[in-house]
Amino acid sequence: LHANLGGDANPTRAKVPVALVGQSAGASTATGAPGSFAARVAIAGFRPPPSEAREEVLALLGDPLLVVASAGDGVISLYPTDGGVFGPYRGIEAEVASLPAEFARFDGAGGLLDSVRAGDASRTSFVTYETGKPGSAPNPGLSLPCHISFLSSRTNDAMVDVLGPLLPVARLLGVPVLDFDRYQVTRDSDRTNAVLVPAITAWLAAVMR
């Protein structure tokens, strides 16, 4: 990203803008941190300030904002849910719609990447995984990304190897497993991030110039 921004090859020699990128609970940190930043990216989690907190909402929208969410996420849902790990939630889609801003919406990271490459990077963008078609999931017919599909396969695979024997017991007891049970079947981090990481990097490079 630093090279894409045209910065010095040695990052210690030049100051560069700071963007906040977070996944799940880290997404709340990325969007809720006070101050002005070069951009904010919320992945698999998004809860903006309430509408009555107008100054906080405007502060959030003062920075370029990218939200990424999947209909396959069983932890922080794209759509409304009455239950789940964090209780009732109106869904990321509704949270984005509540903001007084026009978001460019893309069905999968491939659409965002194409838009940026065409010179049309929107300051407020919303990537959803809903259909399972090539632009949404990396290959047609594959399941949609789950909550942890956006993380490193190295980390996820190691966690699944450790937690694997315990997952059936956790499901039986109703203990939240943060989609590790879904990932155990799909193992789709590499496929998901092969498109998503270049898309986010390209978007950041475009909006941070």
Short mmCIF file of C-alpha atoms in Angstrom, two decimals:
data_model
loop_
_atom_site.label_atom_id
_atom_site.label_comp_id
_atom_site.label_asym_id
_atom_site.label_seq_id
_atom_site.Cartn_x
_atom_site.Cartn_y
_atom_site.Cartn_z
CA LEU A 1 0.00 0.00 0.00
CA HIS A 2 2.82 2.39 0.89
CA ALA A 3 4.37 1.82 -2.54
CA ASN A 4 0.99 2.34 -4.22
CA LEU A 5 0.73 5.71 -2.52
CA GLY A 6 4.04 6.71 -4.01
CA GLY A 7 5.83 6.90 -0.69
CA ASP A 8 9.49 6.38 0.06
CA ALA A 9 10.60 2.76 -0.16
CA ASN A 10 11.78 3.09 3.44
CA PRO A 11 8.65 3.85 5.54
CA THR A 12 10.79 5.22 8.38
CA ARG A 13 11.88 8.12 6.19
CA ALA A 14 8.48 9.49 5.26
CA LYS A 15 5.19 10.05 7.02
CA VAL A 16 2.21 8.34 5.42
CA PRO A 17 -1.53 8.65 6.11
CA VAL A 18 -3.00 6.23 8.64
CA ALA A 19 -5.99 4.06 7.76
CA LEU A 20 -7.87 1.90 10.25
CA VAL A 21 -8.85 -1.63 9.20
CA GLY A 22 -10.64 -4.03 11.53
CA GLN A 23 -12.55 -7.31 11.47
CA SER A 24 -15.42 -8.32 13.80
CA ALA A 25 -14.98 -6.43 17.10
CA GLY A 26 -11.97 -4.76 15.51
CA ALA A 27 -14.33 -3.22 12.98
CA SER A 28 -15.93 -1.26 15.81
CA THR A 29 -12.49 0.00 16.79
CA ALA A 30 -11.81 1.03 13.20
CA THR A 31 -15.05 2.97 12.89
CA GLY A 32 -15.33 4.25 16.45
CA ALA A 33 -11.83 5.53 17.11
CA PRO A 34 -11.94 9.29 17.71
CA GLY A 35 -10.07 11.55 15.36
CA SER A 36 -9.60 11.97 11.65
CA PHE A 37 -8.05 9.17 9.60
CA ALA A 38 -7.11 8.63 5.98
CA ALA A 39 -9.76 5.87 5.71
CA ARG A 40 -11.71 3.33 7.77
CA VAL A 41 -12.49 -0.26 6.79
CA ALA A 42 -14.97 -2.43 8.72
CA ILE A 43 -14.98 -6.14 7.86
CA ALA A 44 -17.60 -8.59 9.20
CA GLY A 45 -18.84 -6.12 11.78
CA PHE A 46 -20.32 -2.63 11.71
CA ARG A 47 -22.21 -0.61 14.29
CA PRO A 48 -22.14 3.12 13.56
CA PRO A 49 -23.04 5.79 16.12
CA PRO A 50 -26.80 6.24 16.71
CA SER A 51 -28.47 8.77 14.44
CA GLU A 52 -29.05 11.18 17.33
CA ALA A 53 -25.28 11.38 17.87
CA ARG A 54 -25.01 13.62 14.83
CA GLU A 55 -21.49 14.88 15.45
CA GLU A 56 -20.15 11.32 15.78
CA VAL A 57 -21.95 10.24 12.61
CA LEU A 58 -20.56 13.17 10.66
CA ALA A 59 -17.08 12.48 12.05
CA LEU A 60 -17.31 8.88 10.84
CA LEU A 61 -18.45 9.96 7.39
CA GLY A 62 -15.76 12.60 7.25
CA ASP A 63 -13.28 9.82 6.47
CA PRO A 64 -13.51 7.43 3.50
CA LEU A 65 -15.44 4.38 4.67
CA LEU A 66 -15.54 0.80 3.35
CA VAL A 67 -17.85 -1.82 4.89
CA VAL A 68 -17.57 -5.53 4.02
CA ALA A 69 -20.23 -8.06 5.05
CA SER A 70 -21.39 -11.53 4.06
CA ALA A 71 -24.77 -13.23 4.10
CA GLY A 72 -22.84 -16.34 5.12
CA ASP A 73 -21.70 -14.71 8.37
CA GLY A 74 -23.27 -16.54 11.29
CA VAL A 75 -21.90 -14.18 13.93
CA ILE A 76 -22.58 -10.59 12.82
CA SER A 77 -25.31 -10.87 10.25
CA LEU A 78 -25.74 -8.92 7.05
CA TYR A 79 -29.49 -9.17 7.60
CA PRO A 80 -31.72 -8.75 10.71
CA THR A 81 -31.58 -11.54 13.28
CA ASP A 82 -33.43 -12.16 16.53
CA GLY A 83 -30.59 -14.08 18.12
CA GLY A 84 -26.94 -14.90 17.65
CA VAL A 85 -23.73 -14.43 19.56
CA PHE A 86 -24.42 -10.77 20.35
CA GLY A 87 -28.21 -10.99 20.68
CA PRO A 88 -30.80 -9.30 18.43
CA TYR A 89 -29.25 -7.24 15.66
CA ARG A 90 -30.84 -5.35 12.80
CA GLY A 91 -28.04 -6.33 10.46
CA ILE A 92 -25.12 -4.62 8.78
CA GLU A 93 -27.22 -3.79 5.72
CA ALA A 94 -29.64 -1.76 7.89
CA GLU A 95 -26.76 -0.10 9.75
CA VAL A 96 -25.25 1.11 6.48
CA ALA A 97 -28.66 2.26 5.22
CA SER A 98 -29.17 4.32 8.40
CA LEU A 99 -26.26 6.61 7.57
CA PRO A 100 -26.87 9.91 5.75
CA ALA A 101 -24.54 9.00 2.89
CA GLU A 102 -24.78 7.33 -0.49
CA PHE A 103 -22.80 4.11 -0.59
CA ALA A 104 -21.57 2.47 -3.78
CA ARG A 105 -22.63 -1.15 -3.32
CA PHE A 106 -20.78 -4.11 -4.81
CA ASP A 107 -21.72 -7.79 -4.92
CA GLY A 108 -18.36 -9.15 -3.92
CA ALA A 109 -14.88 -7.69 -3.74
CA GLY A 110 -14.35 -8.23 -7.45
CA GLY A 111 -16.85 -5.48 -8.22
CA LEU A 112 -15.03 -3.04 -5.94
CA LEU A 113 -11.70 -3.89 -7.54
CA ASP A 114 -13.09 -3.37 -11.05
CA SER A 115 -14.57 -0.02 -10.02
CA VAL A 116 -11.30 1.23 -8.54
CA ARG A 117 -9.32 0.10 -11.57
CA ALA A 118 -11.78 2.01 -13.75
CA GLY A 119 -10.98 5.17 -11.78
CA ASP A 120 -14.30 5.24 -9.95
CA ALA A 121 -13.42 4.71 -6.29
CA SER A 122 -16.27 5.85 -4.04
CA ARG A 123 -15.39 7.35 -0.64
CA THR A 124 -18.26 5.38 0.89
CA SER A 125 -18.40 1.80 -0.38
CA PHE A 126 -20.25 -1.34 0.73
CA VAL A 127 -19.14 -4.82 -0.35
CA THR A 128 -21.60 -7.63 0.28
CA TYR A 129 -21.34 -11.34 -0.41
CA GLU A 130 -24.83 -12.55 -1.20
CA THR A 131 -25.14 -14.56 -4.41
CA GLY A 132 -22.23 -16.93 -4.65
CA LYS A 133 -21.56 -15.90 -8.24
CA PRO A 134 -17.98 -15.33 -9.45
CA GLY A 135 -17.84 -11.66 -8.41
CA SER A 136 -19.17 -12.50 -4.97
CA ALA A 137 -17.58 -15.76 -3.96
CA PRO A 138 -14.27 -16.44 -5.70
CA ASN A 139 -15.77 -19.34 -7.68
CA PRO A 140 -19.38 -20.12 -8.58
CA GLY A 141 -21.14 -22.70 -6.48
CA LEU A 142 -18.99 -22.15 -3.40
CA SER A 143 -20.54 -21.18 -0.09
CA LEU A 144 -20.45 -17.56 0.95
CA PRO A 145 -17.70 -16.38 3.32
CA CYS A 146 -18.40 -16.93 7.00
CA HIS A 147 -17.34 -14.67 9.86
CA ILE A 148 -13.71 -15.77 9.93
CA SER A 149 -13.22 -16.37 6.21
CA PHE A 150 -11.71 -12.88 6.02
CA LEU A 151 -8.84 -13.82 8.34
CA SER A 152 -5.58 -15.55 7.46
CA SER A 153 -5.94 -19.21 6.51
CA ARG A 154 -2.83 -19.90 8.54
CA THR A 155 -4.50 -18.68 11.70
CA ASN A 156 -7.89 -20.20 10.93
CA ASP A 157 -6.53 -23.62 9.98
CA ALA A 158 -4.42 -23.76 13.14
CA MET A 159 -7.42 -22.81 15.28
CA VAL A 160 -9.64 -25.39 13.59
CA ASP A 161 -7.00 -28.07 14.12
CA VAL A 162 -6.95 -27.25 17.83
CA LEU A 163 -10.69 -26.70 18.30
CA GLY A 164 -11.93 -29.34 15.86
CA PRO A 165 -12.58 -32.10 18.44
CA LEU A 166 -14.46 -29.64 20.66
CA LEU A 167 -16.73 -28.10 18.01
CA PRO A 168 -19.42 -30.84 18.07
CA VAL A 169 -19.64 -30.58 21.87
CA ALA A 170 -19.81 -26.78 21.72
CA ARG A 171 -22.64 -26.91 19.17
CA LEU A 172 -24.51 -29.44 21.32
CA LEU A 173 -24.22 -27.17 24.36
CA GLY A 174 -25.12 -24.05 22.40
CA VAL A 175 -21.73 -22.45 22.96
CA PRO A 176 -20.94 -19.85 20.28
CA VAL A 177 -18.12 -21.05 18.06
CA LEU A 178 -17.72 -17.90 15.92
CA ASP A 179 -18.25 -19.80 12.65
CA PHE A 180 -15.26 -22.08 13.19
CA ASP A 181 -17.63 -24.97 12.50
CA ARG A 182 -18.54 -23.45 9.13
CA TYR A 183 -14.94 -22.71 8.28
CA GLN A 184 -13.99 -26.27 9.16
CA VAL A 185 -16.02 -27.32 6.12
CA THR A 186 -15.29 -24.49 3.67
CA ARG A 187 -11.62 -23.65 4.39
CA ASP A 188 -12.14 -20.61 2.15
CA SER A 189 -9.84 -17.92 3.59
CA ASP A 190 -7.34 -18.09 0.75
CA ARG A 191 -10.06 -18.02 -1.92
CA THR A 192 -11.86 -15.12 -0.25
CA ASN A 193 -8.80 -13.01 0.42
CA ALA A 194 -7.28 -13.61 -3.01
CA VAL A 195 -9.83 -11.06 -4.25
CA LEU A 196 -10.65 -9.08 -1.13
CA VAL A 197 -7.14 -8.05 -0.10
CA PRO A 198 -6.21 -6.58 -3.51
CA ALA A 199 -9.60 -4.84 -3.64
CA ILE A 200 -9.16 -3.20 -0.22
CA THR A 201 -5.56 -2.27 -0.99
CA ALA A 202 -6.54 -0.68 -4.30
CA TRP A 203 -9.46 1.18 -2.69
CA LEU A 204 -7.24 2.51 0.10
CA ALA A 205 -4.60 3.63 -2.38
CA ALA A 206 -7.26 5.46 -4.41
CA VAL A 207 -9.07 7.25 -1.57
CA MET A 208 -5.92 8.09 0.41
CA ARG A 209 -4.19 9.99 -2.38
#
